[in-house]
XYZ file of C-alpha atoms in Angstrom:
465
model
C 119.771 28.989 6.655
C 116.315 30.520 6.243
C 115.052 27.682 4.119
C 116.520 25.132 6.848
C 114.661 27.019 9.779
C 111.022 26.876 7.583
C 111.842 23.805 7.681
C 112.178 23.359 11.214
C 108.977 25.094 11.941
C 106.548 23.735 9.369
C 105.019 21.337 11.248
C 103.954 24.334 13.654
C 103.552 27.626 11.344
C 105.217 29.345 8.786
C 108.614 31.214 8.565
C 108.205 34.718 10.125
C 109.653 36.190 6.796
C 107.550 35.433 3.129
C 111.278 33.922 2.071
C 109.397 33.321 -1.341
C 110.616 36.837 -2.373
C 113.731 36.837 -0.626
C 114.425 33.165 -0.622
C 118.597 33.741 -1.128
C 119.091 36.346 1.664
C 122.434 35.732 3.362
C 123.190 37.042 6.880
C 124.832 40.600 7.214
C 128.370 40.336 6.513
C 129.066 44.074 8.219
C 130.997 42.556 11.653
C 134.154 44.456 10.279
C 134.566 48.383 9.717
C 133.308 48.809 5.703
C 135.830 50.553 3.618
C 135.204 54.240 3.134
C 132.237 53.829 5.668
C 129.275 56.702 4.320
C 128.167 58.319 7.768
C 124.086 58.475 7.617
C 122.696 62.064 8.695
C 120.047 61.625 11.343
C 117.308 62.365 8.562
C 118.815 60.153 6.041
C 118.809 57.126 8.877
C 115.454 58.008 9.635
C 114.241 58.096 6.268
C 116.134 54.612 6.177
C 115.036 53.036 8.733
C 111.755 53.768 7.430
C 111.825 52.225 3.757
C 113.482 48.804 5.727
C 110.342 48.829 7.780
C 107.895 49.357 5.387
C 110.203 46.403 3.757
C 109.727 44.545 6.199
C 105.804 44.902 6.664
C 105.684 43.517 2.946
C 107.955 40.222 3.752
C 106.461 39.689 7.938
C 104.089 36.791 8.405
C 101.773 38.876 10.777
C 100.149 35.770 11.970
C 102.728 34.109 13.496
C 105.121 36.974 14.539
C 104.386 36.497 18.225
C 105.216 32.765 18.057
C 109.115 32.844 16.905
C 112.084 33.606 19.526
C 113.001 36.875 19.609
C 116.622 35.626 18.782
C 115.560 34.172 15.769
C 112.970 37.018 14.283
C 116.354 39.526 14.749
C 118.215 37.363 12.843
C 116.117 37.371 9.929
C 115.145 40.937 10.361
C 119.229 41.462 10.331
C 120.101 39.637 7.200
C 116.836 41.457 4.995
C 117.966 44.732 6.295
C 121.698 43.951 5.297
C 120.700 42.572 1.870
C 118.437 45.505 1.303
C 120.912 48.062 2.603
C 123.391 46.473 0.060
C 121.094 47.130 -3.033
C 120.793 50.145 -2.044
C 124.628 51.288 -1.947
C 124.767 52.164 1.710
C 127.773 51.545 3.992
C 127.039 51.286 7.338
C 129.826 50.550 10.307
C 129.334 47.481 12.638
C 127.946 48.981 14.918
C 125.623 51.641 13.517
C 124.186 48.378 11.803
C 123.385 46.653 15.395
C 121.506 49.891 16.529
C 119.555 49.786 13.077
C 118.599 46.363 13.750
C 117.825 47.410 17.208
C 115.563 50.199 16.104
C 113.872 47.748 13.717
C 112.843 45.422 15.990
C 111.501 48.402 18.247
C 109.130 49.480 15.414
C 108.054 45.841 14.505
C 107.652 44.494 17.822
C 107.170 47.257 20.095
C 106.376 51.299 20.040
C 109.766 52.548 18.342
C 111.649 55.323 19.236
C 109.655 54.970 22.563
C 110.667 51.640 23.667
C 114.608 52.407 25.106
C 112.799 55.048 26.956
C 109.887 52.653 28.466
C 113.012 50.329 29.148
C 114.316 52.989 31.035
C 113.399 52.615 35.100
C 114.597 56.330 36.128
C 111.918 57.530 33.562
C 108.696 58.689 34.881
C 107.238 60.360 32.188
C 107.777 60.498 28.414
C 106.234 63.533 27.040
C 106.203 64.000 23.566
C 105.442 67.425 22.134
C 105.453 66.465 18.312
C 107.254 64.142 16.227
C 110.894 65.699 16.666
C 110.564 67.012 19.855
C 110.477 63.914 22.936
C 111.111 65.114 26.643
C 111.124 63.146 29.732
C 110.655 63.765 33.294
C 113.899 62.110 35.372
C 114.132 62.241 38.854
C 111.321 64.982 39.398
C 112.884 67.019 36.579
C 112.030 67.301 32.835
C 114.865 67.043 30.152
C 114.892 66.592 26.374
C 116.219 63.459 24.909
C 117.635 62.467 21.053
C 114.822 60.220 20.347
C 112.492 61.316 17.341
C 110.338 60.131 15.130
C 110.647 60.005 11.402
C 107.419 62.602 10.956
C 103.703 63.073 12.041
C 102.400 60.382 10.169
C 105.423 57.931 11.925
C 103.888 59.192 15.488
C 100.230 58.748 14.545
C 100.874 55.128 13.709
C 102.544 54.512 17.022
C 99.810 56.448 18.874
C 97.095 54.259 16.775
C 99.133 51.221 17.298
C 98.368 51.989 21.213
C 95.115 52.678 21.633
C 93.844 50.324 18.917
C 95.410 47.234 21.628
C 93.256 48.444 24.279
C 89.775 48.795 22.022
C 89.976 52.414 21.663
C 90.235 54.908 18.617
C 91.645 57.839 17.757
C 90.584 60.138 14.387
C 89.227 63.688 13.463
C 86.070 62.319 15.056
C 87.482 61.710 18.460
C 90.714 63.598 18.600
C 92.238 62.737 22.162
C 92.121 59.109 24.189
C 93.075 58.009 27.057
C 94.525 54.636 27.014
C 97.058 52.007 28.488
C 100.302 50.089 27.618
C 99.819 46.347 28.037
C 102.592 47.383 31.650
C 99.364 49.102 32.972
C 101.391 52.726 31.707
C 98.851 55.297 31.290
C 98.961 56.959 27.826
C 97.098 60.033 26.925
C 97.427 61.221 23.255
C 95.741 63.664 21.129
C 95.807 64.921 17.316
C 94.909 67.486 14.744
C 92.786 69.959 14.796
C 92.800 69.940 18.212
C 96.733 69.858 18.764
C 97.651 72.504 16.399
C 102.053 71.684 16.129
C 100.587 68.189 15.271
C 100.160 64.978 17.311
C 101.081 64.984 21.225
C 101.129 61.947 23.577
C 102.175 61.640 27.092
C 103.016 58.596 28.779
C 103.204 58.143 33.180
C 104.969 55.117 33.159
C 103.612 52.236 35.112
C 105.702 51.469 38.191
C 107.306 47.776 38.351
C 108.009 47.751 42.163
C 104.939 49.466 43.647
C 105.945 52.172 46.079
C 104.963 51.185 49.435
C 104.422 53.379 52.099
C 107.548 52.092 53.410
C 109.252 53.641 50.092
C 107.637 56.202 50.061
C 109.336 57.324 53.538
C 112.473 56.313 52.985
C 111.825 58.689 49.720
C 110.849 61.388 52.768
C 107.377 61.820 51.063
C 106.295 61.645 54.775
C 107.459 60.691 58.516
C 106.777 57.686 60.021
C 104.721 58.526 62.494
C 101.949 60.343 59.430
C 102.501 56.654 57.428
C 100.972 55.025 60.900
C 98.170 57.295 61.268
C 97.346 56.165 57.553
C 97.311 52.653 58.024
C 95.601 52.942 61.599
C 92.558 55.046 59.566
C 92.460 52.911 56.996
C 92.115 50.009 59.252
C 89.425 51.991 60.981
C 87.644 52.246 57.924
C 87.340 55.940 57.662
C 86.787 57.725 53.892
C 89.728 59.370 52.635
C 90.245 61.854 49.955
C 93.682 62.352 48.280
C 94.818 65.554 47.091
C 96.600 67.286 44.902
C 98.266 68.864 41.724
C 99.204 67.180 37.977
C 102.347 64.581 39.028
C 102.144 64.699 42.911
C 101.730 61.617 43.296
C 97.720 60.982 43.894
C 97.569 57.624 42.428
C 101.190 56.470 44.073
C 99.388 57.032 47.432
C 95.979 55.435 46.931
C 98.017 52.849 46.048
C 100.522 52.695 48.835
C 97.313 53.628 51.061
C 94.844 51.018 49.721
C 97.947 48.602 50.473
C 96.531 48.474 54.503
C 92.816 47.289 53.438
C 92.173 43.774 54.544
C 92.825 40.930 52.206
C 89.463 39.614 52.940
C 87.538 42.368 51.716
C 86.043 42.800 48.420
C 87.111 45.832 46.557
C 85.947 47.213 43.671
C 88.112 49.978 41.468
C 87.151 51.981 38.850
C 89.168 54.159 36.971
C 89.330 56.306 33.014
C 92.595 53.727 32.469
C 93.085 51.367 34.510
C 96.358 52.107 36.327
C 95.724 51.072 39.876
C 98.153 48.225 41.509
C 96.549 46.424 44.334
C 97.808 43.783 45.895
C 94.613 42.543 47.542
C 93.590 39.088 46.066
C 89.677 39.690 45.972
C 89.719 42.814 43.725
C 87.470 43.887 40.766
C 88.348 46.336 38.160
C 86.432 48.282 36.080
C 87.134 50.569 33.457
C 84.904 53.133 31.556
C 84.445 52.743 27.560
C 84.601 56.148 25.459
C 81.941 56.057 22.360
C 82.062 53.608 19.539
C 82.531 55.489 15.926
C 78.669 56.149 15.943
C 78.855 57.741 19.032
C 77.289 55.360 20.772
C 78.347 52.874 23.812
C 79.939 55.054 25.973
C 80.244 53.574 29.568
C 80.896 57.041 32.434
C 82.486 56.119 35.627
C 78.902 57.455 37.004
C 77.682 54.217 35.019
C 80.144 52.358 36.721
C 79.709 53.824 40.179
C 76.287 52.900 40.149
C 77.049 49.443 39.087
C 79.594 48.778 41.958
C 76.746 49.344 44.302
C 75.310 46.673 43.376
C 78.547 44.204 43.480
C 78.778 43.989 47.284
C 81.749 45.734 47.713
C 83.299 46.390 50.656
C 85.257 49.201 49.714
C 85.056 51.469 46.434
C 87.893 52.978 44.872
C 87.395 55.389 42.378
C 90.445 56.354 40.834
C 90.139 60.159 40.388
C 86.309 61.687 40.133
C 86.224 64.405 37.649
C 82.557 65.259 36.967
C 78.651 64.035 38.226
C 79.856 60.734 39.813
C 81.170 62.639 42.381
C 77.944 62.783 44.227
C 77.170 58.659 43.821
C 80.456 57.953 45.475
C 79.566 60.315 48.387
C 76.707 58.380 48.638
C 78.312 55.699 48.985
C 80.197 56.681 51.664
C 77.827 57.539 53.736
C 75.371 54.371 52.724
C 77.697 51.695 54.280
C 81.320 51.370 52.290
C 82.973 52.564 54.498
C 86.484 53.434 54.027
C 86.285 54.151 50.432
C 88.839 56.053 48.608
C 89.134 58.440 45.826
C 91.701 61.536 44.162
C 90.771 64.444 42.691
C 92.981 67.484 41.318
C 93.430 70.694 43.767
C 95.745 73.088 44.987
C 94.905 72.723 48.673
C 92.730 70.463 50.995
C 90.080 73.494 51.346
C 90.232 73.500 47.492
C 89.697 69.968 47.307
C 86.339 70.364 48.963
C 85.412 73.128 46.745
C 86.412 70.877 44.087
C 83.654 68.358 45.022
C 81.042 70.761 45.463
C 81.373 71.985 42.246
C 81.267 68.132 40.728
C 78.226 67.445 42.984
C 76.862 70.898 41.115
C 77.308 68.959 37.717
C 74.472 66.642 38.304
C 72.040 69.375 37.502
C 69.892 68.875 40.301
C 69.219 71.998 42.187
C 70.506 71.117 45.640
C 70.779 73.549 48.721
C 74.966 74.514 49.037
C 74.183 73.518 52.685
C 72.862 70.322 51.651
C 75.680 69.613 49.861
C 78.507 70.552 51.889
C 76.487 68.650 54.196
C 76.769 65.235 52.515
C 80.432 66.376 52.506
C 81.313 66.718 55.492
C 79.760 63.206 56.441
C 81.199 61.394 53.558
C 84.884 62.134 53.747
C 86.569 62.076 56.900
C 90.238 62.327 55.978
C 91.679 64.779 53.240
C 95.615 64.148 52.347
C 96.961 66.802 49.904
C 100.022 65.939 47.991
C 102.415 68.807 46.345
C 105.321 68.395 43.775
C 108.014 70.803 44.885
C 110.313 72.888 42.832
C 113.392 70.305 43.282
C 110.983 67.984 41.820
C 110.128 65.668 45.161
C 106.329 64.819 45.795
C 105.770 65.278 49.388
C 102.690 64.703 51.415
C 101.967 68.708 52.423
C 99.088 67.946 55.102
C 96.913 65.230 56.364
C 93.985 67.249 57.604
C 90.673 65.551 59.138
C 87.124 66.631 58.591
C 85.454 67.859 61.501
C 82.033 68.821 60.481
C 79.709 71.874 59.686
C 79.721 75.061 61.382
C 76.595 76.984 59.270
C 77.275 76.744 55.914
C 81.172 75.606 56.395
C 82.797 72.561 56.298
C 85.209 72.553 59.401
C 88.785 71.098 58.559
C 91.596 70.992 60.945
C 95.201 69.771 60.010
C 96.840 66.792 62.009
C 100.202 66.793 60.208
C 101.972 69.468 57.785
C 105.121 69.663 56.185
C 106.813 72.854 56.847
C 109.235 74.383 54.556
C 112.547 75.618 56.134
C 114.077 77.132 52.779
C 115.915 75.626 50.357
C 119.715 74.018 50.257
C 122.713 75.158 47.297
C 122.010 72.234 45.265
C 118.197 73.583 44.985
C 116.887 70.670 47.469
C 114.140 71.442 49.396
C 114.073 71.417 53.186
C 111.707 71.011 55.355
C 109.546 68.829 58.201
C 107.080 66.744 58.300
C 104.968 67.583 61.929
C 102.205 66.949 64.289
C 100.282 70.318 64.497
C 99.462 69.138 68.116
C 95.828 68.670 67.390
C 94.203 65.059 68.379
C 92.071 64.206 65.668
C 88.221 63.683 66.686
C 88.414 60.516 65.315
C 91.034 59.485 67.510
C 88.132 57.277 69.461
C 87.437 55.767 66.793
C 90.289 54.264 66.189
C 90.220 53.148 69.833
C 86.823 51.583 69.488
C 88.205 49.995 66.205
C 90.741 48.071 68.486
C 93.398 49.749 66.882
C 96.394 50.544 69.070
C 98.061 53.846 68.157
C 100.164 56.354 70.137
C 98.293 59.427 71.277
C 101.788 60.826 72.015
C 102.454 61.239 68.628
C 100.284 64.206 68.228
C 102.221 66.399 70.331
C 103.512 69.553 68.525
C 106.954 69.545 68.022
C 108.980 73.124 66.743
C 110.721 73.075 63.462
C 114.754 72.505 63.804
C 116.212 75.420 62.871
C-alpha cells in the first residue's frame, strides 16, 4: 500500500515516510478489543508516545510533510506506530490506539498536548505552570486540565518549536519571549534560571469571531447607550486611552473600538506581538524585533513609533505602551493624528495617568511634572478603564473624559460608571452600567464633527434597587 502510494506521488515528491527502512509495514490490525488488553499507566503512555515520535522523526521526510493530505500522513503514521507497538509487546485497545495516533499527529504536525486545547473555542487562556501541571481559564474562571507533557525537555521543544516560526529565540541567553501562533494567539514563555519549577508558557488565545462592540453588549461588558458614545468619539477623532488590569479585556476593546475608524483612513499598528484584528482594509502592521544572539538588532516600539510618523498615518495604534515611547505617541497626538489609540496596565483611570507620567519619566530627560501632565492632558481626551470581576466577566468600569489642568492636576470627570449592586447565589455579579449626569466638554465637538448623538442620554439615572 505504501509502495503503491510512492508511487503515486513520485512524479511530485517523495513518500512522507523513508519506507526504505520500513518498506513491509502493514496497517494496524487493532479495530477489535486485543486479548488480555495491557492497560498503559499515564507515564508509561507518555514515555510511549515519546519513543514512536522520536520513531517517527527518524522515518518523516521533513521536506515534504506539509504537501501530503492529512488523511494520508495519519495513515502512515498509524500503521508505523502499530508495527512498532507490536515489536515492542504492547497491547493496546481500539480505541486507546486512535487517541495515540491522535496525539501523534499533534506532536508531528502541531504543538502536542496543546493542540485539543487551542481547538477548544470556550478556552481563553492556556496557562502552563511546568510540564505536568496545564491550567486553563474557561468562561472567566481558571481550572486544571489532564493534559501534560512527557517532561521539561518535551515542553522546551514545543516552546522552541513556537518561537523559532516567528524568528525569535529562546536560551540561557534570553530566557523569556514573547511570540505568536501562526492564529495571531499571543504566547509568552520563559525558562531556567529565571523560572525556577522549570519552563512556563502562557498562551491568550486569538479570537476567531472578533468581538464587536455589538458582542460585547450583548456580553453586558457595557450599555448601549456607552457603546454609542464610543463610536460617536471615535468618529470625532478624539485620543483615547484604554484601561485596565492583566485579562480585562484592553486589547478586545481597541479592537471592538478601532472597528468605528473610517475605512479610508490609513492606520498604522504597532504592537510587542502582533495580536491586533482590524478589519480596516488600508492597515499597516508593525512589530518590534528582540536582539539577535549577539545582542544586536533589536527594533523598540519607540523605534517603531518614530517610524510611523513618517508613514502618513492617519491614525496610530499602539498596542499597549510600556516604557519611553510613551512620550512619542503623546506627541503624536497632539501633532495631528488625531484619534489615536493605545492600552496600558492600571488599576484605575487616575492610575492610568500616573502610569504615563511615569513612562514619559523613562526617557531620561529632565522635564517639569507640570510640563508633562501638561502634554497629558492635551494628548488624551478619553480614558476607558476595563476591570475583570470576581465571577470572572470583564466589564467596562468607567468611561471618564479629560478635562484639562487645574495647577499641577490633570482634571478627569466620569461620563459613565458601572455600579455594583452586590452579588447574586450563583456568585454573578450585579450591577449597572450609568450616565453620571455629566455632559462631556467635548460634547461640541462631536456636534461640530456632524455627528448626531443624543444629549439626553447623559441624564443621571438611580441604580434599581
Amino acid at each position: 500500500m505504501f509502495n503503491e502510494y510512492k508511487s503515486r506521488q513520485s512524479k511530485k515528491h517523495s513518500n512522507v515516510l523513508k519506507l526504505e527502512r520500513h518498506s513491509q509495514v502493514e496497517p494496524p490490525k487493532v479495530a477489535g478489543a486485543q486479548t488480555d488488553p495491557i492497560d498503559v499507566d499515564l507515564q508509561g503512555h507518555l514515555e510511549l508516545k515519546s519513543r514512536l515520535h522520536g520513531a517517527l522523526l527518524d522515518r518523516l521526510n521533513l521536506s515534504v510533510i506539509d504537501k501530503v493530505e492529512r488523511s494520508e500522513l495519519k495513515r502512515q503514521i498509524a500503521a508505523l506506530a502499530s508495527n512498532l507497538i507490536e515489536v515492542e509487546g504492547v497491547h493496546m485497545r481500539s480505541d486507546a490506539f486512535s487517541t495515540l495516533v491522535e496525539e501523534l499527529m499533534h506532536e508531528v504536525m502541531g504543538l502536542g498536548p496543546l493542540e485539543p486545547l487551542l481547538a477548544d473555542p470556550s478556552i481563553n487562556d492556556i496557562l502552563v505552570n511546568s510540564y505536568d501541571q496545564v491550567f486553563v481559564e474557561r468562561f472567566g474562571l481558571l481550572e486544571r486540565t489532564k493534559a501534560r507533557f512527557r517532561d521539561e525537555r518535551h515542553l522546551l521543544r514545543i516552546i522552541d518549536k513556537i518561537v523559532t516560526k516567528v524568528g525569535r529565540r529562546i536560551d540561557e541567553s534570553q530566557p523569556w519571549v514573547d511570540a505568536r501562533l501562526e492564529d495571531g494567539s499571543r504566547v509568552n514563555a520563559i525558562i531556567r534560571p529565571c523560572s525556577v519549577d522549570g519552563p512556563a508558557l502562557s498562551i491568550r488565545k486569538f479570537s476567531r469571531n472578533p468581538l464587536t462592540m455589538k458582542r460585547l453588549v450583548d456580553q453586558n461588558a457595557l450599555d448601549d447607550q456607552a457603546a454609542s458614545l464610543l463610536k460617536a468619539l471615535v468618529e470625532a477623532r478624539l485620543n483615547i486611552l484604554i484601561s485596565g488590569g492583566t485579562g480585562s479585556g484592553k486589547t478586545t476593546m481597541l479592537n471592538a473600538v478601532s472597528s468605528f475608524i473610517d475605512e479610508s483612513q490609513r492606520i498604522v499598528t504597532i504592537e510587542d506581538a502582533a495580536e491586533l484584528q482590524l478589519q480596516q482594509e488600508h492597515v499597516v502592521r508593525l512589530e518590534t524585533r528582540p536582539p539577535n544572539a549577539e545582542g544586536q538588532g533589536v527594533i523598540s516600539q519607540r523605534d517603531l513609533v518614530r517610524n510611523a510618523l513618517r508613514m502618513r498615518p492617519d491614525r496610530i495604534i499602539v498596542g499597549e505602551v510600556r516604557g519611553a515611547e510613551c512620550f512619542d505617541m503623546l506627541q503624536a497626538m497632539n501633532t495631528g493624528h488625531d484619534g489615536s489609540m493605545t492600552t496600558v496596565h492600571a488599576n484605575t483611570a487616575r492610575d492610568a495617568l500616573s502610569r504615563v507620567e511615569q513612562m514619559v519619566t523613562m526617557l531620561g530627560v529632565d522635564l517639569p511634572i507640570k510640563t508633562i501632565r501638561s502634554q497629558i492632558s492635551s494628548a488624551i481626551h478619553i480614558v476607558i478603564q476595563l476591570s475583570r470581576l470576581s465571577d470572572g466577566s470583564r466589564r467596562v468600569i468607567s468611561v471618564s473624559e479629560i478635562t484639562g489642568m487645574e495647577d499641577d492636576t490633570i482634571t478627569l470627570q466620569d461620563i459613565f460608571v458601572y455600579k455594583r449592586r452586590g452579588k447574586s447565589s450563583d456568585g454573578t455579579i450585579l450591577g449597572d452600567f450609568l450616565p453620571t449626569g455629566i455632559r462631556p466638554k467635548c460634547f461640541d465637538q462631536l456636534v461640530v464633527a456632524g455627528i448626531d448623538i443624543d444629549p439626553k442620554m447623559f441624564m443621571r439615572k438611580e441604580v434599581r434597587p
